[in-house]
Short mmCIF file of C-alpha atoms in Angstrom, two decimals:
data_model
loop_
_atom_site.label_atom_id
_atom_site.label_comp_id
_atom_site.label_asym_id
_atom_site.label_seq_id
_atom_site.Cartn_x
_atom_site.Cartn_y
_atom_site.Cartn_z
CA MET L 1 0.00 0.00 0.00
CA ASP L 2 2.81 2.38 0.94
CA ARG L 3 4.66 1.41 -2.15
CA GLY L 4 1.53 2.20 -4.18
CA VAL L 5 1.17 5.68 -2.69
CA PHE L 6 4.83 6.70 -3.12
CA PRO L 7 4.99 6.35 -6.91
CA GLN L 8 1.77 8.35 -7.17
CA GLY L 9 3.22 11.23 -5.12
CA GLN L 10 6.46 11.02 -7.00
CA GLY L 11 4.56 11.26 -10.27
CA GLU L 12 2.68 14.34 -9.12
CA THR L 13 5.94 15.98 -8.06
CA SER L 14 7.51 15.13 -11.39
CA THR L 15 4.51 16.55 -13.22
CA ARG L 16 4.65 19.78 -11.23
CA GLY L 17 8.39 20.03 -11.86
CA THR L 18 7.90 19.52 -15.57
CA ALA L 19 5.17 22.16 -15.64
CA MET L 20 7.40 24.66 -13.81
CA GLU L 21 10.26 23.97 -16.19
CA GLY L 22 7.90 24.52 -19.09
CA ASP L 23 6.71 27.82 -17.63
CA CYS L 24 10.30 29.00 -17.06
CA LEU L 25 11.22 27.99 -20.60
CA SER L 26 8.28 29.93 -21.98
CA CYS L 27 9.23 32.96 -19.88
CA VAL L 28 12.82 32.84 -21.19
CA LYS L 29 11.51 32.41 -24.71
CA TYR L 30 9.34 35.52 -24.56
CA LEU L 31 12.03 37.55 -22.80
CA MET L 32 14.51 36.66 -25.52
CA PHE L 33 11.98 37.70 -28.13
CA VAL L 34 11.52 41.08 -26.43
CA PHE L 35 15.26 41.76 -26.12
CA ASN L 36 15.88 40.73 -29.72
CA PHE L 37 13.10 43.05 -30.81
CA PHE L 38 15.00 45.91 -29.15
CA ILE L 39 18.17 44.80 -30.95
CA PHE L 40 16.17 44.89 -34.18
CA LEU L 41 15.11 48.47 -33.40
CA GLY L 42 18.70 49.44 -32.51
CA GLY L 43 19.94 48.12 -35.84
CA SER L 44 17.23 50.09 -37.63
CA PHE L 45 18.34 53.25 -35.77
CA LEU L 46 22.01 52.78 -36.77
CA LEU L 47 21.00 52.18 -40.38
CA GLY L 48 18.98 55.38 -40.33
CA VAL L 49 21.82 57.46 -38.84
CA GLY L 50 24.41 56.09 -41.27
CA THR L 51 22.13 56.66 -44.26
CA TRP L 52 21.34 60.21 -43.10
CA VAL L 53 25.04 61.12 -42.89
CA LEU L 54 25.72 59.74 -46.38
CA VAL L 55 22.83 61.56 -48.05
CA ASP L 56 22.69 64.65 -45.80
CA PRO L 57 22.25 67.72 -48.05
CA THR L 58 23.83 70.14 -45.55
CA GLY L 59 27.34 68.84 -46.21
CA VAL L 60 28.10 66.69 -43.17
CA ARG L 61 29.27 63.99 -45.54
CA GLU L 62 31.85 66.30 -47.11
CA ILE L 63 33.25 67.26 -43.70
CA VAL L 64 34.11 63.67 -42.82
CA ALA L 65 34.77 62.44 -46.35
CA ALA L 66 38.29 63.90 -46.46
CA ASN L 67 39.39 61.64 -43.59
CA PRO L 68 39.40 57.97 -44.66
CA LEU L 69 39.22 56.80 -41.03
CA LEU L 70 36.10 58.82 -40.21
CA PHE L 71 34.48 58.08 -43.54
CA ALA L 72 35.12 54.36 -43.03
CA GLY L 73 33.49 54.75 -39.62
CA ILE L 74 30.22 55.74 -41.33
CA TYR L 75 30.25 52.51 -43.32
CA ALA L 76 31.11 50.65 -40.13
CA VAL L 77 27.98 52.13 -38.52
CA LEU L 78 25.94 51.04 -41.54
CA ALA L 79 27.42 47.54 -41.43
CA MET L 80 26.83 47.27 -37.69
CA GLY L 81 23.26 48.49 -38.08
CA ALA L 82 22.56 45.97 -40.85
CA MET L 83 24.07 43.15 -38.80
CA LEU L 84 22.07 44.05 -35.69
CA PHE L 85 18.95 44.38 -37.83
CA LEU L 86 19.40 40.86 -39.20
CA LEU L 87 20.48 39.38 -35.86
CA GLY L 88 17.49 40.83 -34.08
CA PHE L 89 15.23 39.33 -36.71
CA LEU L 90 16.97 35.94 -36.54
CA GLY L 91 16.95 36.00 -32.73
CA CYS L 92 13.20 36.56 -32.70
CA CYS L 93 12.73 33.71 -35.16
CA GLY L 94 15.01 31.43 -33.12
CA ALA L 95 13.09 32.18 -29.93
CA VAL L 96 9.69 31.58 -31.51
CA ARG L 97 10.69 28.40 -33.38
CA GLU L 98 12.96 27.11 -30.55
CA ASN L 99 15.66 26.11 -33.01
CA LYS L 100 18.84 25.08 -31.15
CA CYS L 101 21.19 25.55 -34.11
CA LEU L 102 19.83 29.02 -34.78
CA LEU L 103 20.08 29.93 -31.10
CA LEU L 104 23.71 28.84 -30.84
CA SER L 105 24.66 30.69 -34.03
CA PHE L 106 22.88 33.78 -32.76
CA PHE L 107 24.73 33.60 -29.45
CA MET L 108 28.16 33.38 -31.11
CA LEU L 109 27.46 36.22 -33.53
CA ILE L 110 25.98 38.55 -30.92
CA LEU L 111 28.97 37.82 -28.66
CA VAL L 112 31.37 38.93 -31.42
CA ILE L 113 29.33 42.09 -32.05
CA PHE L 114 29.11 42.82 -28.33
CA LEU L 115 32.89 42.61 -27.90
CA ALA L 116 33.49 44.71 -31.04
CA GLU L 117 31.08 47.43 -29.87
CA LEU L 118 32.60 47.44 -26.41
CA ALA L 119 36.12 47.81 -27.85
CA ALA L 120 34.96 50.58 -30.22
CA ALA L 121 33.26 52.46 -27.38
CA ILE L 122 36.41 52.27 -25.24
CA LEU L 123 38.64 53.46 -28.12
CA ALA L 124 36.22 56.27 -29.02
CA PHE L 125 36.25 57.45 -25.41
CA ILE L 126 40.04 57.31 -25.14
CA PHE L 127 40.81 59.04 -28.45
CA ARG L 128 37.81 61.39 -28.71
CA GLU L 129 39.78 64.60 -28.01
CA HIS L 130 42.72 63.66 -30.22
CA LEU L 131 40.64 62.72 -33.24
CA THR L 132 38.12 65.55 -33.30
CA ARG L 133 40.24 68.61 -32.54
CA GLU L 134 43.34 67.72 -34.54
CA TYR L 135 41.42 66.36 -37.51
CA PHE L 136 39.04 69.29 -37.94
CA THR L 137 41.79 71.87 -37.40
CA LYS L 138 43.96 70.23 -40.07
CA GLU L 139 41.07 69.94 -42.53
CA LEU L 140 39.99 73.54 -41.94
CA LYS L 141 43.50 74.80 -42.69
CA ARG L 142 43.75 72.63 -45.77
CA HIS L 143 40.35 73.01 -47.46
CA TYR L 144 38.51 76.10 -46.21
CA GLN L 145 38.37 78.84 -48.91
CA GLY L 146 36.38 81.58 -47.19
CA TYR L 147 33.92 82.94 -49.75
CA ASN L 148 33.42 80.16 -52.29
CA ASN L 149 29.84 79.11 -51.49
CA SER L 150 29.86 76.59 -54.33
CA HIS L 151 32.50 74.64 -52.40
CA VAL L 152 30.52 72.36 -50.09
CA PHE L 153 33.20 72.15 -47.38
CA THR L 154 33.52 75.95 -47.28
CA SER L 155 29.78 76.66 -47.33
CA THR L 156 29.21 74.10 -44.57
CA TRP L 157 31.84 75.70 -42.34
CA ASN L 158 30.40 79.15 -43.06
CA ALA L 159 26.99 77.89 -41.95
CA ILE L 160 28.47 76.35 -38.79
CA MET L 161 30.38 79.51 -37.83
CA THR L 162 27.35 81.70 -38.51
CA THR L 163 24.90 79.45 -36.67
CA PHE L 164 27.02 78.90 -33.56
CA GLU L 165 28.61 82.39 -33.65
CA CYS L 166 32.09 80.88 -33.51
CA CYS L 167 35.33 81.09 -35.45
CA GLY L 168 37.67 78.27 -36.40
CA VAL L 169 37.85 74.93 -34.64
CA ASN L 170 39.62 76.07 -31.49
CA SER L 171 39.87 79.84 -32.05
CA PRO L 172 40.32 82.42 -34.87
CA GLU L 173 44.07 81.66 -34.75
CA ASP L 174 43.30 78.41 -36.63
CA PHE L 175 43.31 80.43 -39.87
CA GLU L 176 46.98 81.34 -39.52
CA GLY L 177 48.95 79.48 -42.17
CA SER L 178 45.75 78.20 -43.76
CA ARG L 179 44.63 78.05 -47.39
CA PHE L 180 42.18 80.85 -46.59
CA ARG L 181 45.06 83.21 -45.73
CA VAL L 182 46.82 82.26 -48.97
CA LEU L 183 43.71 83.08 -51.00
CA HIS L 184 42.89 86.20 -48.96
CA PRO L 185 46.13 87.58 -47.52
CA ASP L 186 44.49 90.85 -46.42
CA ASP L 187 41.90 89.15 -44.20
CA MET L 188 42.80 87.70 -40.83
CA VAL L 189 39.46 85.88 -40.50
CA PRO L 190 36.55 85.21 -42.90
CA GLU L 191 33.28 87.15 -42.86
CA ALA L 192 31.54 84.22 -41.17
CA CYS L 193 33.57 84.99 -38.03
CA CYS L 194 32.35 88.58 -37.77
CA GLN L 195 29.89 89.55 -35.06
CA ARG L 196 26.44 90.55 -36.22
CA ASN L 197 23.95 93.01 -34.82
CA SER L 198 20.85 91.18 -33.62
CA ASN L 199 18.72 94.26 -34.43
CA SER L 200 19.70 94.42 -38.09
CA ASN L 201 17.05 94.65 -40.80
CA PRO L 202 15.91 91.52 -42.68
CA GLY L 203 18.23 90.80 -45.61
CA ASP L 204 21.03 92.85 -44.06
CA MET L 205 24.08 90.88 -42.91
CA GLY L 206 24.19 93.26 -39.94
CA TYR L 207 27.93 93.22 -39.23
CA ILE L 208 28.86 95.38 -36.26
CA ASN L 209 32.08 96.40 -38.01
CA LYS L 210 33.07 94.16 -40.88
CA GLU L 211 36.28 96.00 -41.77
CA GLU L 212 37.65 95.90 -38.22
CA CYS L 213 36.64 92.25 -37.94
CA LEU L 214 38.50 91.23 -41.10
CA MET L 215 41.55 92.98 -39.71
CA GLY L 216 41.37 90.66 -36.73
CA ARG L 217 40.06 93.01 -34.06
CA MET L 218 38.83 90.87 -31.16
CA LEU L 219 35.95 93.22 -30.26
CA PHE L 220 34.25 92.70 -33.63
CA ARG L 221 34.77 89.00 -34.26
CA ASN L 222 33.56 85.80 -32.61
CA ASN L 223 36.44 84.47 -30.53
CA LYS L 224 35.01 81.16 -29.37
CA GLY L 225 36.04 78.03 -31.27
CA CYS L 226 33.35 76.03 -33.05
CA TYR L 227 34.43 72.81 -31.36
CA SER L 228 33.57 74.14 -27.91
CA ALA L 229 30.42 75.82 -29.19
CA ALA L 230 29.18 72.62 -30.84
CA VAL L 231 30.03 70.50 -27.81
CA ASP L 232 28.14 72.91 -25.55
CA TYR L 233 25.15 72.83 -27.88
CA PHE L 234 25.13 69.06 -28.38
CA GLU L 235 26.16 68.18 -24.83
CA MET L 236 22.76 66.74 -24.03
CA TYR L 237 22.75 64.69 -27.21
CA ILE L 238 26.26 63.40 -26.49
CA TYR L 239 25.17 62.13 -23.09
CA LEU L 240 22.01 60.73 -24.65
CA THR L 241 24.09 58.86 -27.23
CA GLY L 242 26.36 57.47 -24.51
CA ALA L 243 23.35 56.35 -22.48
CA LEU L 244 21.84 54.75 -25.58
CA ALA L 245 25.09 52.86 -26.23
CA ILE L 246 25.05 51.52 -22.66
CA VAL L 247 21.42 50.45 -23.09
CA VAL L 248 22.23 48.67 -26.36
CA LEU L 249 25.16 46.80 -24.80
CA THR L 250 22.97 45.80 -21.84
CA ILE L 251 20.22 44.54 -24.14
CA GLU L 252 22.72 42.50 -26.14
CA LEU L 253 24.16 41.03 -22.94
CA PHE L 254 20.72 39.93 -21.73
CA ALA L 255 19.91 38.58 -25.20
CA MET L 256 23.01 36.36 -25.02
CA VAL L 257 22.06 35.14 -21.55
CA PHE L 258 18.49 34.30 -22.59
CA ALA L 259 19.68 32.63 -25.79
CA MET L 260 21.99 30.33 -23.85
CA CYS L 261 19.32 29.62 -21.20
CA LEU L 262 16.81 28.74 -23.89
CA PHE L 263 19.39 26.57 -25.67
CA ARG L 264 20.14 24.64 -22.47
CA GLY L 265 16.44 24.39 -21.65
CA LEU L 266 15.72 22.79 -25.03
CA GLN L 267 18.30 20.10 -24.29
#
């Protein structure tokens, strides 16, 4: 009699254990689907940013095109976005179909991408000052022409200096020894560096004193560098981008964990 009761209780315990394992497996399955959906969205975002830079009509593409390293970085963003887009899609399919081969392949690929993104983020943080300031200063000296609005690089820099009320990358002294000074030896700075009167009439450039500004008088020119002005303006967006990168890395980490848990659960 006792022996008849024990197998029955053991069977009920086994059934409950199997049901709990099934519930946990389903939970992991749906969590993996959710995290891979976010990876899918992240890949779509990177694709959108990379495409925008390449087709941007305001000339951002021309600013970075002269530097092979930065220009290659745009294609790296596009490639990373496309890969995350596909991986997110495959991860969702692997979770729904519970395919062990697909799950293992997804785990290995997302691990490689995770390590590559982490290394890129660390390198970007370490070399951010060196790359941006030195690169833009060198390119400004080499390519900026001053008044040739048909030259995309020049017109873009004129728009930047006018919009942010700045001059040069670091300061107006960036134009010393530049191509601009060769083309315009009588001007210390271009017109885009000159201070404007906020009360000027529509259609009037409204320079406070253009002649004194072109002679390099500090009182009539903008003395702040465009690098600092842009960083101050985009500071919130820079922090937002950094936070977004941390979120993406976290999502990828959890996606790897859930993929491996689901893989082991299917065994």
